[in-house]
Amino acid sequence: MQLTETFHRVKQASKTLALLTDAQRNEVLTAVADAIIQKKEFILEANARDLARMERSNPLYDRLQLTEKRLEDIAADMRNVASLPSPLGHVTKQKTLPNGLRLCRVSVPFGVIGMIYEARPNVTFDVFSLCFKSGNACVLKGGKDAEASNEAAVAVIHEVLENSSLITLHLKTPSPSCLPPTRPRARCSMPWATSTCASPAAVAN
């Protein structure tokens, strides 16, 4: 799949997210938090493959490493995000013009948010939870050191989305979408495989 096609599909998915109620978004976030615990062995096995390629003396090793306790904390953080008030639909400014026309500034989703990050697989879940809570789709591009871990994280998220009766469009246009962790060569067009992980590069319109 070409990058432009992936961006288009994620943009379409963002329109579905914007229509969900806060209660529906919270339901999905809670389901993902539960799935993180249920799929912890799957995630930790993927993380172990990443760790095996890195020297323990590397300063990034601790950032890369996931444990059962860290996964529990990630799941707790996601539940905390779900419990927060919705950031959407708030009137932040309003005024009435001399001709009687009333103007309001209301908080709405951006649409698609991109994120680039290195050997921190927890960021995959963090970015997803914050973007989803605020009604945004996201595109992720993580570092190559965390490739297997990020792939596993996105796979867990996609499984929840695909099993959710609330989000039918995600079956064809899942979010988050992942970019390959390495840059494509000039002669190659690298697809943004949603099943092969990583993190976001700013996308939007």
One Martini backbone bead per residue (centre of mass of N, CA, C, O) as a GRO file, in nm:
protein
  205
    1MET     BB    1   0.095   0.036   0.024
    2GLN     BB    2   0.070   0.355  -0.014
    3LEU     BB    3   0.098   0.637   0.161
    4THR     BB    4  -0.140   0.797   0.043
    5GLU     BB    5  -0.349   0.575   0.101
    6THR     BB    6  -0.312   0.562   0.403
    7PHE     BB    7  -0.380   0.855   0.466
    8HIS     BB    8  -0.665   0.843   0.351
    9ARG     BB    9  -0.776   0.619   0.541
   10VAL     BB   10  -0.720   0.766   0.806
   11LYS     BB   11  -0.893   1.010   0.744
   12GLN     BB   12  -1.156   0.850   0.727
   13ALA     BB   13  -1.144   0.739   1.017
   14SER     BB   14  -1.161   1.017   1.163
   15LYS     BB   15  -1.464   1.062   1.096
   16THR     BB   16  -1.567   0.837   1.280
   17LEU     BB   17  -1.446   0.927   1.551
   18ALA     BB   18  -1.598   1.207   1.565
   19LEU     BB   19  -1.891   1.048   1.609
   20LEU     BB   20  -1.826   0.962   1.875
   21THR     BB   21  -1.877   0.915   2.186
   22ASP     BB   22  -1.739   0.928   2.489
   23ALA     BB   23  -1.846   0.654   2.585
   24GLN     BB   24  -1.735   0.493   2.342
   25ARG     BB   25  -1.439   0.562   2.377
   26ASN     BB   26  -1.413   0.450   2.667
   27GLU     BB   27  -1.483   0.159   2.599
   28VAL     BB   28  -1.237   0.108   2.419
   29LEU     BB   29  -1.012   0.183   2.616
   30THR     BB   30  -1.086  -0.034   2.825
   31ALA     BB   31  -1.047  -0.273   2.631
   32VAL     BB   32  -0.747  -0.225   2.580
   33ALA     BB   33  -0.654  -0.248   2.871
   34ASP     BB   34  -0.745  -0.542   2.900
   35ALA     BB   35  -0.574  -0.654   2.658
   36ILE     BB   36  -0.294  -0.600   2.772
   37ILE     BB   37  -0.324  -0.815   2.994
   38GLN     BB   38  -0.418  -1.060   2.820
   39LYS     BB   39  -0.151  -0.995   2.608
   40LYS     BB   40   0.127  -0.995   2.761
   41GLU     BB   41   0.286  -1.232   2.637
   42PHE     BB   42   0.287  -1.126   2.348
   43ILE     BB   43   0.432  -0.857   2.412
   44LEU     BB   44   0.686  -0.973   2.564
   45GLU     BB   45   0.794  -1.143   2.332
   46ALA     BB   46   0.844  -0.908   2.142
   47ASN     BB   47   1.031  -0.751   2.334
   48ALA     BB   48   1.250  -0.971   2.355
   49ARG     BB   49   1.346  -0.941   2.060
   50ASP     BB   50   1.448  -0.655   2.093
   51LEU     BB   51   1.643  -0.700   2.334
   52ALA     BB   52   1.831  -0.912   2.184
   53ARG     BB   53   1.947  -0.662   1.990
   54MET     BB   54   2.047  -0.538   2.269
   55GLU     BB   55   2.251  -0.396   2.476
   56ARG     BB   56   2.256  -0.352   2.817
   57SER     BB   57   2.446  -0.087   2.798
   58ASN     BB   58   2.229   0.054   2.670
   59PRO     BB   59   2.042   0.336   2.742
   60LEU     BB   60   1.774   0.211   2.591
   61TYR     BB   61   1.696  -0.052   2.738
   62ASP     BB   62   1.496   0.046   2.958
   63ARG     BB   63   1.295   0.184   2.762
   64LEU     BB   64   1.233  -0.085   2.602
   65GLN     BB   65   1.144  -0.229   2.847
   66LEU     BB   66   0.911  -0.477   2.936
   67THR     BB   67   0.668  -0.546   3.190
   68GLU     BB   68   0.417  -0.636   3.382
   69LYS     BB   69   0.416  -0.369   3.541
   70ARG     BB   70   0.420  -0.179   3.294
   71LEU     BB   71   0.157  -0.282   3.170
   72GLU     BB   72  -0.022  -0.210   3.409
   73ASP     BB   73   0.040   0.094   3.391
   74ILE     BB   74  -0.063   0.137   3.105
   75ALA     BB   75  -0.354   0.044   3.161
   76ALA     BB   76  -0.407   0.254   3.384
   77ASP     BB   77  -0.364   0.503   3.206
   78MET     BB   78  -0.596   0.438   3.009
   79ARG     BB   79  -0.820   0.449   3.222
   80ASN     BB   80  -0.766   0.741   3.300
   81VAL     BB   81  -0.834   0.865   3.028
   82ALA     BB   82  -1.129   0.758   3.025
   83SER     BB   83  -1.205   0.937   3.293
   84LEU     BB   84  -1.190   1.182   3.147
   85PRO     BB   85  -1.290   1.449   3.021
   86SER     BB   86  -1.400   1.581   2.751
   87PRO     BB   87  -1.239   1.790   2.498
   88LEU     BB   88  -1.512   1.813   2.358
   89GLY     BB   89  -1.750   2.073   2.295
   90HIS     BB   90  -1.614   2.336   2.387
   91VAL     BB   91  -1.672   2.664   2.473
   92THR     BB   92  -1.412   2.915   2.446
   93LYS     BB   93  -1.576   3.124   2.254
   94GLN     BB   94  -1.796   3.422   2.246
   95LYS     BB   95  -1.998   3.628   2.017
   96THR     BB   96  -2.175   3.929   1.924
   97LEU     BB   97  -2.263   4.096   1.666
   98PRO     BB   98  -2.417   4.385   1.563
   99ASN     BB   99  -2.604   4.194   1.362
  100GLY     BB  100  -2.648   3.919   1.559
  101LEU     BB  101  -2.415   3.743   1.516
  102ARG     BB  102  -2.310   3.429   1.636
  103LEU     BB  103  -1.998   3.337   1.783
  104CYS     BB  104  -1.812   3.019   1.801
  105ARG     BB  105  -1.568   2.835   1.992
  106VAL     BB  106  -1.495   2.490   1.929
  107SER     BB  107  -1.395   2.188   2.030
  108VAL     BB  108  -1.204   1.978   1.807
  109PRO     BB  109  -1.073   1.771   1.607
  110PHE     BB  110  -0.807   1.741   1.395
  111GLY     BB  111  -0.798   1.407   1.291
  112VAL     BB  112  -0.467   1.380   1.236
  113ILE     BB  113  -0.192   1.225   1.413
  114GLY     BB  114   0.160   1.251   1.441
  115MET     BB  115   0.434   1.016   1.545
  116ILE     BB  116   0.773   1.032   1.665
  117TYR     BB  117   0.976   0.757   1.794
  118GLU     BB  118   1.153   0.546   1.982
  119ALA     BB  119   1.250   0.325   2.244
  120ARG     BB  120   0.904   0.344   2.326
  121PRO     BB  121   0.639   0.135   2.342
  122ASN     BB  122   0.444   0.295   2.534
  123VAL     BB  123   0.374   0.525   2.329
  124THR     BB  124   0.170   0.378   2.159
  125PHE     BB  125  -0.050   0.379   2.380
  126ASP     BB  126  -0.049   0.678   2.457
  127VAL     BB  127  -0.123   0.801   2.185
  128PHE     BB  128  -0.381   0.649   2.135
  129SER     BB  129  -0.544   0.741   2.386
  130LEU     BB  130  -0.532   1.050   2.332
  131CYS     BB  131  -0.646   1.048   2.046
  132PHE     BB  132  -0.908   0.892   2.095
  133LYS     BB  133  -1.029   1.077   2.314
  134SER     BB  134  -1.008   1.330   2.088
  135GLY     BB  135  -1.098   1.202   1.796
  136ASN     BB  136  -0.825   1.077   1.679
  137ALA     BB  137  -0.616   0.985   1.452
  138CYS     BB  138  -0.314   0.776   1.395
  139VAL     BB  139   0.042   0.806   1.318
  140LEU     BB  140   0.320   0.578   1.338
  141LYS     BB  141   0.689   0.617   1.422
  142GLY     BB  142   0.915   0.398   1.515
  143GLY     BB  143   1.179   0.250   1.614
  144LYS     BB  144   1.372  -0.027   1.533
  145ASP     BB  145   1.417  -0.133   1.830
  146ALA     BB  146   1.069  -0.149   1.856
  147GLU     BB  147   0.921  -0.310   1.636
  148ALA     BB  148   0.788  -0.562   1.770
  149SER     BB  149   0.642  -0.410   1.998
  150ASN     BB  150   0.470  -0.223   1.816
  151GLU     BB  151   0.327  -0.443   1.659
  152ALA     BB  152   0.187  -0.567   1.903
  153ALA     BB  153   0.034  -0.320   2.002
  154VAL     BB  154  -0.129  -0.270   1.740
  155ALA     BB  155  -0.262  -0.549   1.729
  156VAL     BB  156  -0.426  -0.515   1.989
  157ILE     BB  157  -0.584  -0.266   1.905
  158HIS     BB  158  -0.710  -0.378   1.642
  159GLU     BB  159  -0.867  -0.608   1.771
  160VAL     BB  160  -1.057  -0.430   1.931
  161LEU     BB  161  -1.171  -0.264   1.697
  162GLU     BB  162  -1.277  -0.513   1.527
  163ASN     BB  163  -1.467  -0.611   1.783
  164SER     BB  164  -1.620  -0.355   1.760
  165SER     BB  165  -1.950  -0.225   1.724
  166LEU     BB  166  -1.868   0.091   1.696
  167ILE     BB  167  -1.627   0.022   1.466
  168THR     BB  168  -1.649  -0.040   1.131
  169LEU     BB  169  -1.434   0.122   0.964
  170HIS     BB  170  -1.174  -0.014   1.093
  171LEU     BB  171  -1.167  -0.270   0.915
  172LYS     BB  172  -1.038  -0.077   0.675
  173THR     BB  173  -0.939   0.182   0.880
  174PRO     BB  174  -0.704   0.174   1.082
  175SER     BB  175  -0.636   0.298   1.422
  176PRO     BB  176  -0.343   0.285   1.415
  177SER     BB  177  -0.080   0.366   1.202
  178CYS     BB  178   0.218   0.227   1.044
  179LEU     BB  179   0.543   0.285   1.004
  180PRO     BB  180   0.832   0.225   0.906
  181PRO     BB  181   1.138   0.256   1.086
  182THR     BB  182   1.255   0.297   0.803
  183ARG     BB  183   1.376   0.436   0.536
  184PRO     BB  184   1.318   0.473   0.222
  185ARG     BB  185   1.424   0.432  -0.073
  186ALA     BB  186   1.426   0.605  -0.356
  187ARG     BB  187   1.319   0.338  -0.528
  188CYS     BB  188   1.115   0.305  -0.295
  189SER     BB  189   0.786   0.207  -0.179
  190MET     BB  190   0.678   0.228   0.137
  191PRO     BB  191   0.462   0.088   0.333
  192TRP     BB  192   0.193   0.135   0.566
  193ALA     BB  193   0.177  -0.100   0.780
  194THR     BB  194  -0.058  -0.177   1.018
  195SER     BB  195   0.101  -0.451   1.110
  196THR     BB  196   0.358  -0.279   1.089
  197CYS     BB  197   0.523  -0.087   1.287
  198ALA     BB  198   0.519   0.218   1.479
  199SER     BB  199   0.513   0.558   1.397
  200PRO     BB  200   0.455   0.896   1.355
  201ALA     BB  201   0.392   1.105   1.084
  202ALA     BB  202   0.297   1.383   0.997
  203VAL     BB  203  -0.012   1.458   0.898
  204ALA     BB  204  -0.343   1.523   0.777
  205ASN     BB  205  -0.456   1.657   0.500
   0.00000   0.00000   0.00000
